[in-house]
C-alpha atoms as one frame of an Amber mdcrd trajectory, in Angstrom:
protein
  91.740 104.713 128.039  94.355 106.858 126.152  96.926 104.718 124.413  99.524
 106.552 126.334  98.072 105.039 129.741  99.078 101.786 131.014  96.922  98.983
 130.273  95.777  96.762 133.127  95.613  93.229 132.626  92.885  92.681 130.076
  89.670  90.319 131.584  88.642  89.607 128.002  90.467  88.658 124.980  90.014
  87.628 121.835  92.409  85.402 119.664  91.110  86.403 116.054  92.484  84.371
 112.732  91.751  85.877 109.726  92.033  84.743 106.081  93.622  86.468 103.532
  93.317  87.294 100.105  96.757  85.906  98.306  99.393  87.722  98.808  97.533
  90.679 100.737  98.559  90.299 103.943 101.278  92.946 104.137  99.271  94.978
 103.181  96.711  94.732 105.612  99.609  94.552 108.290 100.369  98.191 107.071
  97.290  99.504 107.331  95.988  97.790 110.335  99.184  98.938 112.208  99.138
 102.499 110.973  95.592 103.597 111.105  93.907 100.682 113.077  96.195 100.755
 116.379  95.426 103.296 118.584  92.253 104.720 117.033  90.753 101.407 118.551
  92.501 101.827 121.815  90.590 105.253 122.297  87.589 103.487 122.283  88.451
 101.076 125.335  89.815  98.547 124.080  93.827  97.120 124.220  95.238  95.731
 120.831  98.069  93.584 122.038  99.677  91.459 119.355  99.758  91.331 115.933
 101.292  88.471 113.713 102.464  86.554 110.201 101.426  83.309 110.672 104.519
  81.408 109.453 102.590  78.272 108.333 100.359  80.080 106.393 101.255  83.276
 104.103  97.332  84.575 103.643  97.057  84.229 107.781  97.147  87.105 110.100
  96.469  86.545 113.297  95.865  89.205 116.410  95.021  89.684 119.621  92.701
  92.472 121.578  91.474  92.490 125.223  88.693  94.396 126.984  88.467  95.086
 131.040  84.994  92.991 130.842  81.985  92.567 128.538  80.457  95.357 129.133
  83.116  97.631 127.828  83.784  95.383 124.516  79.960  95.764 123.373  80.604
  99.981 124.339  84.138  99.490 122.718  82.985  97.918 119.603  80.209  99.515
 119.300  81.878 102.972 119.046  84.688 101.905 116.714  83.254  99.982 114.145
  80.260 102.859 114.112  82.921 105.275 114.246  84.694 107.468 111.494  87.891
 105.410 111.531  86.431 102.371 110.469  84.163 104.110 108.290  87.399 105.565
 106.211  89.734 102.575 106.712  86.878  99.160 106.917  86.632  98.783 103.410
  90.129  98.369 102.453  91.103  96.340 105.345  87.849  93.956 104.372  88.879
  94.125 101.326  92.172  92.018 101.757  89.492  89.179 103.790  88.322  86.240
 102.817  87.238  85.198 106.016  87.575  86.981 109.594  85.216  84.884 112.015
  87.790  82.567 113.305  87.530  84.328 116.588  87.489  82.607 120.557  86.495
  84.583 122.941  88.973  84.052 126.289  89.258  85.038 129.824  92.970  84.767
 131.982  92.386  81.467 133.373  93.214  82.450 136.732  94.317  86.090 137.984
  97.486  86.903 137.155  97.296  84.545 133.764  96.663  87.276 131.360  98.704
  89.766 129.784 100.303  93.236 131.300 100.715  95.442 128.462 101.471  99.178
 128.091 100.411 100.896 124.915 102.467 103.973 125.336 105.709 101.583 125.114
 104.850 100.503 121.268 107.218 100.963 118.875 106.004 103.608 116.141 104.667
 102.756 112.544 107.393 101.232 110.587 109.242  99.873 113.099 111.028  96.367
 111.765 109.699  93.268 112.971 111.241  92.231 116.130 112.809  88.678 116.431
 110.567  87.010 118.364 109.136  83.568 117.628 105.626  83.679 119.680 103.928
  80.081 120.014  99.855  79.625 120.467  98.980  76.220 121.155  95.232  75.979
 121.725  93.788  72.286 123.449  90.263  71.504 122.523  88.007  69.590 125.700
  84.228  68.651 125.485  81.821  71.352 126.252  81.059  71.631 130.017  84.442
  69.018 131.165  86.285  70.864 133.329  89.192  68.045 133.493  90.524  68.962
 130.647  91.733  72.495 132.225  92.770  71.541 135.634  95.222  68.957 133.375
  96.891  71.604 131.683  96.514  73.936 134.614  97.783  71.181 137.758  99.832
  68.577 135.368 101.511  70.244 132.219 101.861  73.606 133.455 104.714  73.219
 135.643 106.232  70.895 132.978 106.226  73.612 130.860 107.443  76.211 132.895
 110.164  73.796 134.514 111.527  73.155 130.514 110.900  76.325 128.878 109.818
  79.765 129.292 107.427  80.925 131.660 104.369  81.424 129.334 103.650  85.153
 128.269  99.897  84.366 128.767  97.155  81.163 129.586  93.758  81.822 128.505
  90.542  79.753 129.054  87.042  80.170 127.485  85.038  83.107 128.046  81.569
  81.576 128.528  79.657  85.030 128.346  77.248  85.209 125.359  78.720  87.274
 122.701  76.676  90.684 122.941  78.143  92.010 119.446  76.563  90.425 116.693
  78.108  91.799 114.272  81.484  90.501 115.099  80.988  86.443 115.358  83.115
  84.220 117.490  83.417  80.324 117.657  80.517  79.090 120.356  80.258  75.726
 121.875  84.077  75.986 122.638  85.994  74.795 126.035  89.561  75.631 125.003
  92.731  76.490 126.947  95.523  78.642 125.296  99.031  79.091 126.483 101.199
  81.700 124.707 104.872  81.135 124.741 107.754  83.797 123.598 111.376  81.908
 122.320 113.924  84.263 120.509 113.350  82.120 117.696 111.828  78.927 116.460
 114.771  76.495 117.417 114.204  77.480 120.754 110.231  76.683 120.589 111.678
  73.379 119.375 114.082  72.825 121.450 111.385  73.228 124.440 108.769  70.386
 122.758 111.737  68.218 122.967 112.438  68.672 126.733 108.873  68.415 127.427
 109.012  64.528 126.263 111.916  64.025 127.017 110.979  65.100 130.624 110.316
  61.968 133.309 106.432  62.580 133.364 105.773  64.974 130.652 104.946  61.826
 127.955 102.604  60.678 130.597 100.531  64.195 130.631 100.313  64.597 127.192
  98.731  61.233 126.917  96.435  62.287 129.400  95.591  65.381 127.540  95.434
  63.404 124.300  92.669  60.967 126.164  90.608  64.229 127.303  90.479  66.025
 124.355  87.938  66.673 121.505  90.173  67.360 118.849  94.371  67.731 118.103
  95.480  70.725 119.281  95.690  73.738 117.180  99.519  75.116 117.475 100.194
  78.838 115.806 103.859  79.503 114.932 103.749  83.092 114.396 106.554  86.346
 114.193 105.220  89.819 115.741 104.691  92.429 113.918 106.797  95.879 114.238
 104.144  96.915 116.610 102.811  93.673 118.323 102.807  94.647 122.371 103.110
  91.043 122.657 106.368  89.724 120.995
């Protein structure tokens, strides 16, 4: 896949969370989105957001997706053996403290993913767009499927009856992780649900509808009771070049 061609909906995707040297993570943003963009889309692979975390200044937090497993092991394989990485890995790595903080993730049903088209990104340099982008990530017991068809039959519609239709709702991807060399979380049953406000009063102003609604209080108990741990909720602002803002 060129990066001018449209991207279909990616059938794998990982949410990656990386930790950051102090006060290094503009520059990493600048790199990654100058030299580590489209040299990775060659390969096969979609990059389709990029983000500041804005609860944590030394987080950076992005997203890629692959048409299946098979072409992320190919994908991976040739960029991270490639000459791109060869030139530009050391830097980026060198702004890391820690870059395994990775979950693996299918759409959750077809349709749930992302549509993205590389060949509408803005160029290098482009300011920051603003966007306030939302990740809130529920936690279940390995192998309990209740937990999903909660969020997917009960707080779902809640959601999208208070707020903005979510830009994405992601599930686990159970397939063993064929690249070594890149770790991701295992043991995980996790659904995602990535919601774009034009800014963070609106993201706020959404929680409060959603208990304030007549039976959303109810379903977040009932998530509360299935889950294995709080919920993890990102609050992040795209980058110049996030696809996904």
């Amino acid at each position: 896949m060129s990066p001018t061609d449209p991207a279909p909906s990616p059938a794998v995707i990982e949410l990656r969370q990386y930790t950051l040297r102090s006060g290094r993570r503009d520059e990493l943003i600048d790199l990654f989105d100058r030299e580590l963009v489209e040299t990775q889309e060659e390969t096969g692979m979609v990059v389709l957001g990029q983000f500041r975390d804005l609860d944590d200044p030394d987080r950076f937090v992005w997203l890629r997706g692959f048409p299946d497993m098979a072409v992320r092991h190919r994908a991976l394989t040739a960029f991270y053996g490639g000459p791109v990485w060869a030139e530009h890995g050391p830097r980026a790595n060198a702004t890391m403290v820690d870059s395994d903080d990775v979950l693996l993730l299918r759409p959750m049903w077809a349709g749930s993913g992302f549509t993205v088209r590389p060949a509408e990104r803005s160029r290098p340099g482009t300011p920051a767009p603003d966007r306030f982008v939302s990740v809130t990530v529920w936690s279940f017991p390995p192998g309990d499927p209740d937990g999903e068809g909660l969020i997917r039959d009960a707080l779902l519609p809640v959601l999208r009856e208070t707020g903005p239709e979510p830009l994405a709702v992601l599930t686990t991807e159970t397939a063993p992780n064929t690249f070594a060399r890149l770790p991701v979380r295992t043991g995980e049953n996790v659904v995602a649900v990535l919601t774009s406000y034009p800014d963070e009063s609106a993201h706020r102003g959404h929680l409060a509808a959603v208990r304030a609604h007549p039976v959303g209080r109810e379903i977040l108990s009932r998530v509360e009771k299935e889950q294995a741990a709080s919920p993890q909720i990102l609050r992040l602002a795209p980058t110049g070049r996030s696809l996904v803002n």
